[in-house]
C-alpha atoms as a printed R data frame, in Angstrom:
    type eleno elety resid chain resno       x       y      z
1   ATOM     1    CA   ARG     A     1  29.670 -11.133  6.016
2   ATOM     2    CA   GLY     A     2  29.502  -7.572  4.708
3   ATOM     3    CA   SER     A     3  26.527  -8.389  2.493
4   ATOM     4    CA   THR     A     4  24.513  -9.637  5.477
5   ATOM     5    CA   ALA     A     5  25.054  -6.352  7.298
6   ATOM     6    CA   THR     A     6  24.027  -4.447  4.176
7   ATOM     7    CA   ASP     A     7  20.931  -6.608  3.616
8   ATOM     8    CA   ILE     A     8  19.736  -6.493  7.216
9   ATOM     9    CA   THR     A     9  19.760  -2.704  7.212
10  ATOM    10    CA   ARG     A    10  16.932  -2.862  4.684
11  ATOM    11    CA   VAL     A    11  14.680  -4.299  7.370
12  ATOM    12    CA   LEU     A    12  16.284  -3.079 10.594
13  ATOM    13    CA   ASP     A    13  17.643   0.285 11.683
14  ATOM    14    CA   PRO     A    14  20.928  -0.582 13.443
15  ATOM    15    CA   ASN     A    15  20.683   2.641 15.456
16  ATOM    16    CA   ARG     A    16  17.545   1.389 17.216
17  ATOM    17    CA   VAL     A    17  19.066  -1.757 18.758
18  ATOM    18    CA   THR     A    18  22.034  -2.492 20.982
19  ATOM    19    CA   PRO     A    19  25.219  -3.773 19.305
20  ATOM    20    CA   GLU     A    20  24.630  -7.163 20.943
21  ATOM    21    CA   GLU     A    21  21.070  -7.389 19.633
22  ATOM    22    CA   LEU     A    22  22.274  -6.353 16.190
23  ATOM    23    CA   GLN     A    23  24.789  -9.221 16.203
24  ATOM    24    CA   VAL     A    24  22.112 -11.727 17.211
25  ATOM    25    CA   ARG     A    25  19.730 -10.459 14.557
26  ATOM    26    CA   MET     A    26  22.463 -10.528 11.916
27  ATOM    27    CA   ARG     A    27  23.207 -14.183 12.750
28  ATOM    28    CA   ARG     A    28  19.515 -15.087 12.611
29  ATOM    29    CA   PHE     A    29  19.077 -13.166  9.353
30  ATOM    30    CA   SER     A    30  22.085 -14.914  7.821
31  ATOM    31    CA   ALA     A    31  20.880 -18.352  8.945
32  ATOM    32    CA   ALA     A    32  17.397 -17.716  7.541
33  ATOM    33    CA   ARG     A    33  18.831 -16.660  4.177
34  ATOM    34    CA   ALA     A    34  21.097 -19.723  4.009
35  ATOM    35    CA   TYR     A    35  18.374 -22.234  4.958
36  ATOM    36    CA   ARG     A    36  17.076 -24.429  2.136
37  ATOM    37    CA   PHE     A    37  13.691 -26.049  2.617
38  ATOM    38    CA   GLN     A    38  13.526 -29.836  2.337
39  ATOM    39    CA   PRO     A    39  10.453 -31.890  1.407
40  ATOM    40    CA   TYR     A    40   8.460 -33.168  4.367
41  ATOM    41    CA   PRO     A    41   7.200 -36.765  4.088
42  ATOM    42    CA   GLY     A    42   3.928 -36.125  5.924
43  ATOM    43    CA   LYS     A    43   0.936 -33.867  5.506
44  ATOM    44    CA   ILE     A    44   1.363 -30.132  6.107
45  ATOM    45    CA   THR     A    45  -1.473 -28.063  7.537
46  ATOM    46    CA   VAL     A    46  -1.328 -24.373  6.641
47  ATOM    47    CA   LEU     A    47  -3.210 -21.916  8.838
48  ATOM    48    CA   ARG     A    48  -3.959 -19.084  6.436
49  ATOM    49    CA   ALA     A    49  -5.411 -15.677  7.226
50  ATOM    50    CA   THR     A    50  -8.420 -14.915  5.034
51  ATOM    51    CA   CYS     A    51  -7.123 -11.398  4.288
52  ATOM    52    CA   GLN     A    52  -3.910 -11.557  2.277
53  ATOM    53    CA   PRO     A    53  -1.756  -8.721  0.908
54  ATOM    54    CA   LEU     A    54  -2.628  -7.878 -2.689
55  ATOM    55    CA   LEU     A    55   0.657  -9.164 -4.086
56  ATOM    56    CA   ARG     A    56   0.938 -12.298 -1.922
57  ATOM    57    CA   LEU     A    57   1.269 -15.423 -4.086
58  ATOM    58    CA   ARG     A    58  -2.022 -14.911 -5.880
59  ATOM    59    CA   GLY     A    59  -3.756 -18.140 -6.728
60  ATOM    60    CA   ASN     A    60  -1.591 -20.138 -4.322
61  ATOM    61    CA   ALA     A    61  -3.888 -21.151 -1.461
62  ATOM    62    CA   SER     A    62  -1.104 -23.114  0.238
63  ATOM    63    CA   LEU     A    63   1.200 -20.063  0.299
64  ATOM    64    CA   GLY     A    64   3.950 -22.078 -1.369
65  ATOM    65    CA   TRP     A    65   3.984 -25.058  1.015
66  ATOM    66    CA   ALA     A    66   2.355 -27.615 -1.334
67  ATOM    67    CA   SER     A    67   5.605 -28.365 -3.160
68  ATOM    68    CA   LEU     A    68   7.182 -29.482  0.134
69  ATOM    69    CA   ALA     A    69   4.357 -31.688  1.390
70  ATOM    70    CA   ALA     A    70   4.843 -35.244  0.125
71  ATOM    71    CA   GLY     A    71   1.850 -36.364  2.212
72  ATOM    72    CA   GLY     A    72  -0.470 -33.662  0.903
73  ATOM    73    CA   ILE     A    73  -1.585 -30.323  2.193
74  ATOM    74    CA   GLU     A    74  -4.569 -28.990  4.067
75  ATOM    75    CA   VAL     A    75  -5.338 -25.277  4.237
76  ATOM    76    CA   ARG     A    76  -7.372 -23.986  7.174
77  ATOM    77    CA   LEU     A    77  -8.655 -20.421  6.924
78  ATOM    78    CA   ILE     A    78  -8.568 -18.114  9.931
79  ATOM    79    CA   PRO     A    79 -10.508 -14.819  9.864
80  ATOM    80    CA   GLY     A    80  -8.366 -11.701  9.686
81  ATOM    81    CA   ASN     A    81  -4.928 -10.797  8.406
82  ATOM    82    CA   HIS     A    82  -1.433 -11.749  9.559
83  ATOM    83    CA   GLN     A    83  -1.756  -9.559 12.673
84  ATOM    84    CA   SER     A    84  -5.475  -9.450 13.411
85  ATOM    85    CA   LEU     A    85  -5.830 -13.233 13.525
86  ATOM    86    CA   MET     A    86  -4.113 -12.903 16.912
87  ATOM    87    CA   TRP     A    87  -6.753 -10.469 18.209
88  ATOM    88    CA   ALA     A    88 -10.277 -11.137 19.504
89  ATOM    89    CA   PRO     A    89 -12.502 -12.468 18.116
90  ATOM    90    CA   ASN     A    90 -10.250 -14.055 15.461
91  ATOM    91    CA   VAL     A    91  -7.848 -15.558 18.004
92  ATOM    92    CA   ALA     A    92 -10.705 -17.664 19.401
93  ATOM    93    CA   ARG     A    93 -11.173 -19.236 15.964
94  ATOM    94    CA   LEU     A    94  -7.409 -19.714 15.668
95  ATOM    95    CA   GLY     A    95  -7.464 -21.587 18.986
96  ATOM    96    CA   GLU     A    96 -10.341 -23.807 17.811
97  ATOM    97    CA   VAL     A    97  -8.524 -24.662 14.591
98  ATOM    98    CA   LEU     A    98  -5.222 -25.335 16.381
99  ATOM    99    CA   ARG     A    99  -6.952 -27.650 18.862
100 ATOM   100    CA   ALA     A   100  -8.627 -29.556 16.017
101 ATOM   101    CA   VAL     A   101  -5.393 -29.844 14.000
102 ATOM   102    CA   LEU     A   102  -3.412 -31.051 17.013
103 ATOM   103    CA   SER     A   103  -6.155 -33.507 17.966
104 ATOM   104    CA   ASP     A   104  -6.222 -34.905 14.416
105 ATOM   105    CA   ALA     A   105  -2.438 -35.240 14.437
106 ATOM   106    CA   THR     A   106  -2.337 -37.131 17.737
107 ATOM   107    CA   ASP     A   107  -5.361 -39.337 16.925
108 ATOM   108    CA   GLY     A   108  -4.051 -40.273 13.466
């Protein structure tokens, strides 16, 4: 329990949130750290921003998801970075890709 509080302070200033919010975030942080990914039997579609941080899994187009996708993987590129893909005009392309992916999933 003490280690979670220590670790979360690396990413969150406890003085900037209420004690209640800190408790919620600590529980979420702890759950995320304890979670172990399991293989998925179907295909995984990764929506990937075209602009990636310099040190982000170089050479790994699937961003690490391929090892979990028993049914294969498809990578769809969205213009922008992690934040700007949610801004115009990139968000319009994101919407187009999401609609196509969801349509393929429900038609297949």
